[in-house]
CSV table of N, CA and C and ligand atoms in Angstrom, one decimal:
chain,number,residue,atom,x,y,z
A,14,UNK,N,30.1,68.6,76.8
A,14,UNK,CA,30.5,67.6,75.5
A,14,UNK,C,30.3,66.5,76.1
A,15,UNK,N,29.0,65.7,74.6
A,15,UNK,CA,28.6,64.2,75.2
A,15,UNK,C,30.1,63.3,74.2
A,16,UNK,N,29.9,62.5,74.5
A,16,UNK,CA,30.8,61.0,73.9
A,16,UNK,C,29.9,60.9,72.1
A,17,UNK,N,28.6,61.4,71.7
A,17,UNK,CA,27.9,61.2,71.1
A,17,UNK,C,28.7,62.3,70.4
A,18,UNK,N,28.1,64.0,70.8
A,18,UNK,CA,28.0,64.7,70.4
A,18,UNK,C,30.1,65.7,69.0
A,19,UNK,N,30.8,64.8,70.7
A,19,UNK,CA,32.1,64.7,69.7
A,19,UNK,C,31.8,63.7,68.8
A,20,UNK,N,31.6,62.8,68.7
A,20,UNK,CA,31.1,61.2,67.7
A,20,UNK,C,30.3,61.7,66.5
A,21,UNK,N,29.7,62.7,66.5
A,21,UNK,CA,29.2,63.7,65.5
A,21,UNK,C,29.3,64.6,64.6
A,22,UNK,N,30.0,65.6,65.4
A,22,UNK,CA,31.1,66.2,64.8
A,22,UNK,C,32.6,65.5,63.8
A,23,UNK,N,33.1,64.7,64.1
A,23,UNK,CA,33.8,63.3,63.7
A,23,UNK,C,33.1,63.3,62.3
A,24,UNK,N,31.9,62.2,62.9
A,24,UNK,CA,31.2,62.2,61.3
A,24,UNK,C,30.9,63.4,60.9
A,25,UNK,N,30.1,64.0,61.4
A,25,UNK,CA,30.2,65.1,60.0
A,25,UNK,C,31.3,65.5,59.3
A,26,UNK,N,32.1,66.0,60.2
A,26,UNK,CA,33.7,65.9,59.5
A,26,UNK,C,34.3,65.1,58.5
A,27,UNK,N,34.0,63.9,58.4
A,27,UNK,CA,34.3,62.5,57.1
A,27,UNK,C,33.8,63.2,55.9
A,28,UNK,N,32.4,63.7,56.4
A,28,UNK,CA,31.8,65.0,55.1
A,28,UNK,C,32.7,65.0,54.0
A,29,UNK,N,33.5,65.7,54.7
A,29,UNK,CA,34.6,66.6,54.6
A,29,UNK,C,36.1,66.3,54.1
A,30,UNK,N,34.7,65.4,54.3
A,30,UNK,CA,37.1,64.1,53.1
A,30,UNK,C,36.7,64.5,51.7
A,31,UNK,N,39.2,64.1,51.0
A,31,UNK,CA,38.6,64.1,50.0
A,31,UNK,C,39.7,62.4,50.0
A,32,UNK,N,38.6,62.4,49.2
A,32,UNK,CA,39.3,60.4,49.2
A,32,UNK,C,38.8,60.2,48.5
A,33,UNK,N,38.7,60.9,47.0
A,33,UNK,CA,37.8,60.0,45.6
A,33,UNK,C,39.1,58.7,45.8
A,34,UNK,N,40.7,58.6,45.8
A,34,UNK,CA,40.3,57.0,45.4
A,34,UNK,C,40.1,55.9,46.3
A,35,UNK,N,41.0,56.4,48.1
A,35,UNK,CA,39.4,54.7,48.4
A,35,UNK,C,38.8,55.0,48.7
A,36,UNK,N,38.2,55.7,48.1
A,36,UNK,CA,36.7,55.9,48.9
A,36,UNK,C,35.7,55.8,50.6
A,37,UNK,N,37.4,56.0,51.0
A,37,UNK,CA,37.0,56.1,52.6
A,37,UNK,C,36.4,57.1,53.3
A,38,UNK,N,36.1,57.5,53.9
A,38,UNK,CA,35.7,59.0,54.3
A,38,UNK,C,36.0,58.8,56.1
A,39,UNK,N,37.0,59.7,56.8
A,39,UNK,CA,37.4,59.4,57.6
A,39,UNK,C,37.2,60.7,58.8
A,40,UNK,N,36.9,61.1,59.7
A,40,UNK,CA,36.6,63.1,59.9
A,40,UNK,C,36.6,62.1,62.0
A,41,UNK,N,37.4,63.2,61.9
A,41,UNK,CA,38.1,63.2,63.8
A,41,UNK,C,38.2,64.5,63.9
A,42,UNK,N,38.0,64.6,65.7
A,42,UNK,CA,37.6,65.5,66.5
A,42,UNK,C,38.0,65.8,67.4
A,43,UNK,N,38.9,66.2,68.4
A,43,UNK,CA,39.5,66.6,69.3
A,43,UNK,C,38.6,67.6,70.1
A,44,UNK,N,39.2,67.5,71.7
A,44,UNK,CA,38.8,68.7,72.4
A,44,UNK,C,39.3,69.2,73.2
A,45,UNK,N,39.7,69.7,73.3
A,45,UNK,CA,40.7,70.7,74.4
A,45,UNK,C,40.2,71.1,75.1
A,46,UNK,N,41.2,69.9,76.0
A,46,UNK,CA,40.7,71.2,78.4
A,46,UNK,C,40.1,72.1,78.9
A,47,UNK,N,40.1,73.0,77.7
A,47,UNK,CA,39.4,74.4,77.7
A,47,UNK,C,38.3,73.9,77.1
A,48,UNK,N,37.7,72.8,76.9
A,48,UNK,CA,36.1,73.0,75.8
A,48,UNK,C,35.8,73.1,74.6
A,49,UNK,N,37.4,73.8,73.9
A,49,UNK,CA,37.3,74.4,71.8
A,49,UNK,C,37.4,72.6,71.2
A,50,UNK,N,36.1,72.0,70.7
A,50,UNK,CA,36.0,71.0,69.7
A,50,UNK,C,36.4,71.4,68.2
A,51,UNK,N,37.7,70.9,67.8
A,51,UNK,CA,38.3,70.9,65.9
A,51,UNK,C,38.2,70.0,65.8
A,52,UNK,N,37.8,70.1,64.7
A,52,UNK,CA,38.2,68.7,63.9
A,52,UNK,C,38.8,68.8,62.2
A,53,UNK,N,38.9,67.3,61.7
A,53,UNK,CA,39.5,67.0,60.2
A,53,UNK,C,39.2,66.5,60.0
A,54,UNK,N,40.5,65.6,58.5
A,54,UNK,CA,39.1,64.9,58.2
A,54,UNK,C,40.1,64.0,56.6
A,55,UNK,N,41.0,63.6,56.5
A,55,UNK,CA,41.6,62.7,55.6
A,55,UNK,C,41.7,63.5,53.9
A,56,UNK,N,43.0,63.3,53.2
A,56,UNK,CA,43.2,64.3,52.4
A,56,UNK,C,44.2,64.0,52.4
A,57,UNK,N,43.0,62.8,50.8
A,57,UNK,CA,43.8,62.1,49.1
A,57,UNK,C,44.7,62.8,48.4
A,58,UNK,N,45.3,62.2,47.8
A,58,UNK,CA,46.5,62.6,46.1
A,58,UNK,C,46.4,61.4,45.7
A,59,UNK,N,46.8,62.3,44.6
A,59,UNK,CA,47.0,61.1,43.5
A,59,UNK,C,48.6,60.6,43.8
A,60,UNK,N,48.9,61.5,44.0
A,60,UNK,CA,51.2,60.8,45.0
A,60,UNK,C,50.4,59.9,45.6
A,61,UNK,N,49.5,58.7,46.3
A,61,UNK,CA,49.2,58.0,46.9
A,61,UNK,C,49.5,57.5,48.7
A,62,UNK,N,51.0,58.0,48.2
A,62,UNK,CA,51.3,58.3,50.3
A,62,UNK,C,51.7,59.4,50.0
A,63,UNK,N,51.1,60.2,49.7
A,63,UNK,CA,51.7,61.7,50.8
A,63,UNK,C,50.1,62.1,50.9
A,64,UNK,N,49.3,60.6,51.3
A,64,UNK,CA,47.5,61.8,52.0
A,64,UNK,C,47.6,61.5,53.5
A,65,UNK,N,46.7,62.4,53.8
A,65,UNK,CA,47.4,62.9,54.9
A,65,UNK,C,45.6,62.0,56.1
A,66,UNK,N,46.0,62.0,56.7
A,66,UNK,CA,45.0,61.9,57.8
A,66,UNK,C,43.7,62.3,58.5
A,67,UNK,N,43.2,62.2,59.5
A,67,UNK,CA,41.8,63.1,59.3
A,67,UNK,C,42.5,63.4,60.5
A,68,UNK,N,43.4,62.5,61.3
A,68,UNK,CA,43.7,62.1,62.7
A,68,UNK,C,44.9,63.8,62.9
A,69,UNK,N,46.4,62.9,61.9
A,69,UNK,CA,46.5,64.8,61.1
A,69,UNK,C,46.8,66.1,61.7
A,70,UNK,N,45.0,65.9,60.2
A,70,UNK,CA,44.9,67.0,59.8
A,70,UNK,C,44.1,67.7,60.9
A,71,UNK,N,43.1,67.0,62.5
A,71,UNK,CA,42.5,67.5,63.2
A,71,UNK,C,43.5,67.6,64.8
A,72,UNK,N,44.5,67.0,64.6
A,72,UNK,CA,45.8,67.1,65.9
A,72,UNK,C,46.5,68.4,65.0
A,73,UNK,N,45.9,69.0,63.3
A,73,UNK,CA,46.8,70.5,63.5
A,73,UNK,C,45.8,71.2,63.9
A,74,UNK,N,44.6,71.2,63.1
A,74,UNK,CA,44.4,72.0,64.0
A,74,UNK,C,44.0,72.6,65.4
A,75,UNK,N,44.5,71.7,65.8
A,75,UNK,CA,44.3,71.6,67.9
A,75,UNK,C,45.7,72.6,68.4
A,76,UNK,N,46.8,72.1,67.5
A,76,UNK,CA,47.9,73.2,67.6
A,76,UNK,C,47.6,74.2,67.6
A,77,UNK,N,46.8,75.0,66.8
A,77,UNK,CA,46.7,75.4,66.3
A,77,UNK,C,45.3,76.1,67.0
A,78,UNK,N,44.9,75.5,67.4
A,78,UNK,CA,43.7,76.3,68.4
A,78,UNK,C,44.1,76.1,69.6
A,79,UNK,N,45.0,75.6,70.6
A,79,UNK,CA,44.7,75.3,71.8
A,79,UNK,C,46.0,74.7,72.5
A,80,UNK,N,46.9,74.3,71.3
A,80,UNK,CA,48.2,73.8,71.6
A,80,UNK,C,47.8,72.1,72.0
A,81,UNK,N,48.8,71.1,71.9
A,81,UNK,CA,48.8,69.7,71.6
A,81,UNK,C,49.4,69.3,73.0
A,82,UNK,N,49.5,70.0,73.9
A,82,UNK,CA,49.3,69.7,74.9
A,82,UNK,C,47.8,69.9,76.3
A,83,UNK,N,47.3,70.3,75.1
A,83,UNK,CA,46.1,70.4,75.6
A,83,UNK,C,45.3,70.1,75.5
A,84,UNK,N,45.4,68.4,74.6
A,84,UNK,CA,44.0,67.8,73.7
A,84,UNK,C,43.5,67.0,75.1
A,85,UNK,N,42.2,67.4,75.4
A,85,UNK,CA,42.0,65.7,76.0
A,85,UNK,C,41.2,64.9,75.8
A,86,UNK,N,40.4,64.0,74.1
A,86,UNK,CA,39.7,63.8,73.8
A,86,UNK,C,39.6,64.1,73.1
A,87,UNK,N,39.9,62.6,72.2
A,87,UNK,CA,39.6,62.3,70.1
A,87,UNK,C,38.3,61.5,69.9
A,88,UNK,N,38.1,61.7,69.2
A,88,UNK,CA,36.7,60.6,68.4
A,88,UNK,C,37.1,60.3,66.7
A,89,UNK,N,36.7,59.7,66.1
A,89,UNK,CA,37.2,59.5,64.7
A,89,UNK,C,36.2,58.4,64.8
A,90,UNK,N,35.5,59.4,63.3
A,90,UNK,CA,34.9,58.1,62.8
A,90,UNK,C,35.2,57.7,61.1
A,91,UNK,N,34.3,56.3,60.1
A,91,UNK,CA,34.5,56.8,59.1
A,91,UNK,C,33.9,55.4,58.7
A,92,UNK,N,33.9,55.6,56.4
A,92,UNK,CA,33.1,54.9,55.9
A,92,UNK,C,32.5,55.6,55.0
A,93,UNK,N,31.9,55.0,54.2
A,93,UNK,CA,31.2,56.5,53.1
A,93,UNK,C,30.7,56.8,53.0
A,94,UNK,N,31.4,58.1,53.5
A,94,UNK,CA,30.5,59.5,53.3
A,94,UNK,C,30.2,60.8,51.7
A,95,UNK,N,30.1,58.8,50.6
A,95,UNK,CA,29.8,59.3,49.4
A,95,UNK,C,27.9,60.4,49.4
A,96,UNK,N,27.2,60.3,50.7
A,96,UNK,CA,25.7,61.1,50.9
A,96,UNK,C,26.2,61.7,52.1
A,97,UNK,N,24.9,62.2,52.2
A,97,UNK,CA,24.7,63.3,53.4
A,97,UNK,C,25.0,62.8,54.5
A,98,UNK,N,24.7,61.5,55.6
A,98,UNK,CA,25.3,61.9,56.2
A,98,UNK,C,26.5,59.9,56.1
A,99,UNK,N,27.3,60.6,56.5
A,99,UNK,CA,28.2,59.4,57.2
A,99,UNK,C,28.2,57.6,57.6
A,100,UNK,N,28.0,56.7,56.4
A,100,UNK,CA,27.3,55.3,57.4
A,100,UNK,C,28.5,54.2,57.4
A,101,UNK,N,28.3,53.0,57.5
A,101,UNK,CA,29.3,52.5,58.0
A,101,UNK,C,29.4,51.1,59.5
A,102,UNK,N,29.5,49.9,59.5
A,102,UNK,CA,29.1,49.4,61.1
A,102,UNK,C,30.1,49.6,61.4
A,103,UNK,N,31.4,49.7,60.9
A,103,UNK,CA,32.8,49.0,61.9
A,103,UNK,C,33.2,50.2,62.5
A,104,UNK,N,33.5,49.7,63.8
A,104,UNK,CA,34.8,51.0,64.1
A,104,UNK,C,35.6,51.7,63.5
A,105,UNK,N,36.4,52.4,63.4
A,105,UNK,CA,37.6,53.5,62.3
A,105,UNK,C,38.6,53.1,64.0
A,106,UNK,N,39.6,52.3,63.8
A,106,UNK,CA,40.7,52.7,64.7
A,106,UNK,C,42.2,53.2,64.4
A,107,UNK,N,42.4,54.3,65.2
A,107,UNK,CA,43.6,55.0,64.0
A,107,UNK,C,44.5,53.9,63.3
A,108,UNK,N,44.7,54.6,62.4
A,108,UNK,CA,46.4,53.4,62.1
A,108,UNK,C,47.9,53.8,63.3
A,109,UNK,N,48.0,53.4,62.8
A,109,UNK,CA,50.2,53.5,63.4
A,109,UNK,C,50.5,54.4,63.3
A,110,UNK,N,51.0,55.4,62.2
A,110,UNK,CA,51.3,56.7,62.4
A,110,UNK,C,50.2,58.2,63.7
A,111,UNK,N,48.7,57.9,63.6
A,111,UNK,CA,48.1,58.3,63.5
A,111,UNK,C,48.6,58.5,65.9
A,112,UNK,N,48.5,56.7,66.3
A,112,UNK,CA,48.5,56.3,66.6
A,112,UNK,C,49.9,57.9,67.6
A,113,UNK,N,51.0,57.0,66.5
A,113,UNK,CA,51.9,57.8,67.3
A,113,UNK,C,52.1,59.0,67.3
A,114,UNK,N,51.5,60.5,66.3
A,114,UNK,CA,50.9,61.5,66.5
A,114,UNK,C,50.2,62.2,68.1
A,115,UNK,N,48.8,60.4,68.4
A,115,UNK,CA,48.5,60.7,69.8
A,115,UNK,C,49.4,60.8,70.5
A,116,UNK,N,50.4,59.7,70.6
A,116,UNK,CA,50.6,60.2,71.7
A,116,UNK,C,51.5,60.9,71.9
A,117,UNK,N,52.6,61.6,71.2
A,117,UNK,CA,53.3,63.5,71.8
A,117,UNK,C,52.1,63.8,72.2
A,118,UNK,N,50.7,64.1,71.7
A,118,UNK,CA,50.1,65.3,72.5
A,118,UNK,C,49.5,64.7,73.8
A,119,UNK,N,49.4,63.0,74.9
A,119,UNK,CA,49.2,62.9,75.3
A,119,UNK,C,50.6,63.2,76.1
A,120,UNK,N,51.7,62.4,75.9
A,120,UNK,CA,53.1,63.6,77.3
A,120,UNK,C,53.4,63.7,77.3
A,121,UNK,N,53.2,64.8,76.2
A,121,UNK,CA,53.4,66.8,76.6
A,121,UNK,C,53.0,67.2,77.6
A,122,UNK,N,51.2,66.6,77.4
A,122,UNK,CA,50.1,66.4,78.7
A,122,UNK,C,50.4,65.7,80.2
A,123,UNK,N,50.8,63.9,79.5
A,123,UNK,CA,50.7,63.3,81.3
A,123,UNK,C,49.4,62.6,81.1
A,124,UNK,N,48.5,62.9,80.1
A,124,UNK,CA,47.4,62.8,80.2
A,124,UNK,C,48.1,60.8,79.2
A,125,UNK,N,46.4,59.9,79.3
A,125,UNK,CA,46.9,58.9,78.7
A,125,UNK,C,45.3,59.3,77.8
A,126,UNK,N,44.8,59.1,77.4
A,126,UNK,CA,44.2,60.9,76.2
A,126,UNK,C,43.2,59.6,75.9
A,127,UNK,N,42.0,59.5,76.1
A,127,UNK,CA,40.4,58.8,75.3
A,127,UNK,C,40.5,59.0,74.2
A,128,UNK,N,40.1,57.5,73.3
A,128,UNK,CA,40.4,57.6,72.1
A,128,UNK,C,38.6,57.2,71.6
A,129,UNK,N,37.6,57.6,71.3
A,129,UNK,CA,36.4,56.7,70.9
A,129,UNK,C,36.2,56.4,69.4
A,130,UNK,N,36.6,55.3,69.3
A,130,UNK,CA,36.4,54.9,67.6
A,130,UNK,C,35.1,54.0,68.5
A,131,UNK,N,34.3,55.4,66.4
A,131,UNK,CA,33.2,55.1,65.9
A,131,UNK,C,33.1,53.9,64.8
A,132,UNK,N,31.9,54.1,64.3
A,132,UNK,CA,31.5,53.6,62.9
A,132,UNK,C,30.9,54.6,61.8
A,133,UNK,N,30.9,55.0,61.1
A,133,UNK,CA,31.0,55.4,60.2
A,133,UNK,C,28.8,56.1,60.2
A,134,UNK,N,28.5,54.9,61.1
A,134,UNK,CA,27.0,55.5,61.5
A,134,UNK,C,26.8,56.2,63.0
A,135,UNK,N,28.1,55.9,63.1
A,135,UNK,CA,28.2,56.2,65.1
A,135,UNK,C,28.1,55.4,66.3
A,136,UNK,N,26.6,54.4,65.5
A,136,UNK,CA,26.0,53.4,66.7
A,136,UNK,C,27.2,52.2,67.1
A,137,UNK,N,28.4,52.0,66.4
A,137,UNK,CA,29.5,50.8,67.1
A,137,UNK,C,30.5,51.4,67.3
A,138,UNK,N,30.4,52.0,68.4
A,138,UNK,CA,31.5,53.0,69.5
A,138,UNK,C,32.6,51.8,70.4
A,139,UNK,N,34.0,51.7,70.2
A,139,UNK,CA,35.0,51.0,70.3
A,139,UNK,C,35.9,52.3,71.5
A,140,UNK,N,35.9,52.1,73.0
A,140,UNK,CA,36.8,53.2,74.0
A,140,UNK,C,37.6,52.8,74.5
A,141,UNK,N,38.9,53.2,73.7
A,141,UNK,CA,41.0,52.9,74.4
A,141,UNK,C,41.5,54.0,74.6
A,142,UNK,N,42.6,53.8,75.4
A,142,UNK,CA,43.0,54.5,75.6
A,142,UNK,C,44.5,54.6,74.8
A,143,UNK,N,45.0,55.8,74.2
A,143,UNK,CA,46.7,56.0,73.7
A,143,UNK,C,47.3,55.0,74.7
A,144,UNK,N,47.1,55.0,76.2
A,144,UNK,CA,48.2,53.4,76.5
A,144,UNK,C,48.6,52.1,75.6
A,145,UNK,N,46.7,51.6,75.3
A,145,UNK,CA,47.1,50.7,74.8
A,145,UNK,C,46.4,50.2,73.7
A,146,UNK,N,46.4,51.8,72.7
A,146,UNK,CA,47.2,51.7,71.6
A,146,UNK,C,47.9,51.8,70.8
A,147,UNK,N,49.0,51.8,71.7
A,147,UNK,CA,50.8,51.8,71.3
A,147,UNK,C,51.2,52.0,72.8
A,148,UNK,N,51.0,50.7,73.4
A,148,UNK,CA,52.0,50.6,74.0
A,148,UNK,C,53.8,49.9,73.8
A,149,UNK,N,54.4,50.3,74.8
A,149,UNK,CA,55.2,51.4,74.8
A,149,UNK,C,55.7,51.7,74.0
A,150,UNK,N,55.6,53.0,73.6
A,150,UNK,CA,55.5,53.4,72.0
A,150,UNK,C,56.8,54.9,72.8
A,151,UNK,N,57.1,55.3,71.5
A,151,UNK,CA,58.4,56.4,71.6
A,151,UNK,C,57.6,57.5,71.4
A,152,UNK,N,58.3,58.3,72.5
A,152,UNK,CA,57.2,59.8,72.4
A,152,UNK,C,57.7,61.0,72.8
A,153,UNK,N,58.4,62.5,73.2
A,153,UNK,CA,59.0,62.9,73.9
A,153,UNK,C,59.4,63.2,74.6
A,154,UNK,N,58.3,61.8,75.3
A,154,UNK,CA,60.0,61.3,76.7
A,154,UNK,C,60.8,60.6,76.4
A,155,UNK,N,60.9,59.6,75.6
A,155,UNK,CA,61.8,59.3,75.5
A,155,UNK,C,63.2,59.2,75.0
A,156,UNK,N,63.5,60.6,74.7
A,156,UNK,CA,64.4,60.8,74.8
A,156,UNK,C,65.5,62.3,75.4
A,157,UNK,N,64.7,62.4,77.0
A,157,UNK,CA,64.8,62.6,78.1
A,157,UNK,C,67.3,62.7,78.0
A,158,UNK,N,67.2,61.6,77.8
A,158,UNK,CA,68.5,61.1,77.5
A,158,UNK,C,69.7,61.9,76.7
A,159,UNK,N,68.9,62.5,75.1
A,159,UNK,CA,69.4,62.6,74.9
A,159,UNK,C,70.9,64.2,75.1
A,160,UNK,N,71.4,64.7,73.6
A,160,UNK,CA,72.6,65.4,75.3
A,160,UNK,C,71.8,67.1,74.7
B,226,LIG,N1,42.7,57.4,57.7
B,226,LIG,C1,42.9,57.8,58.0
B,226,LIG,O1,42.2,59.1,57.7
B,226,LIG,N2,42.9,57.8,59.4
B,226,LIG,C2,42.8,56.7,60.1
B,226,LIG,O2,43.3,56.4,61.4
B,226,LIG,C3,42.6,55.5,58.9
B,226,LIG,C4,43.0,55.8,58.0
B,226,LIG,C5,42.8,57.6,56.4
B,226,LIG,C6,43.9,57.3,55.3
B,226,LIG,C7,42.7,57.0,53.7
B,226,LIG,O3,43.0,58.3,53.1
B,226,LIG,C8,41.7,56.4,53.8
B,226,LIG,O4,41.6,56.2,55.5
B,226,LIG,C9,42.4,54.7,53.5
B,226,LIG,O5,43.1,55.0,54.3
């Protein structure tokens, strides 16, 4: 699967977002080490703080499909999903909470997961590793000294 293919799956997933409050649709596609790809979108709630980000939604699907330890690569895209294709020119990077959730998957497998951060139209793409997005993070490895 090419980067472009994975980003397209993320962009398509964003069209399934439930985002009536922010009007900002985000999609996330996750490729597993076995080649399986799962996706998710943000799902907001009238109790605003209960909204779920696209990355968390996709990570839940990844856990069900191949396990968090099997996450190989992630693509995220966000923008205006009110039409027939996602639009917008600015790359979307995962929020802080989602970085923490991706770090969990990364430390389980010991992989510095690559994240493709795309604009809504897919034309602008930033590549980041989770270690750069959440330096000095607290993850499963940080619990090694627990009782
Ligand atoms: N959002 C995501 O789905 N992922 C992110 O990493 C950033 C933000 C969603 C949450 C909310 O539904 C909307 O984008 C606006 O913040």
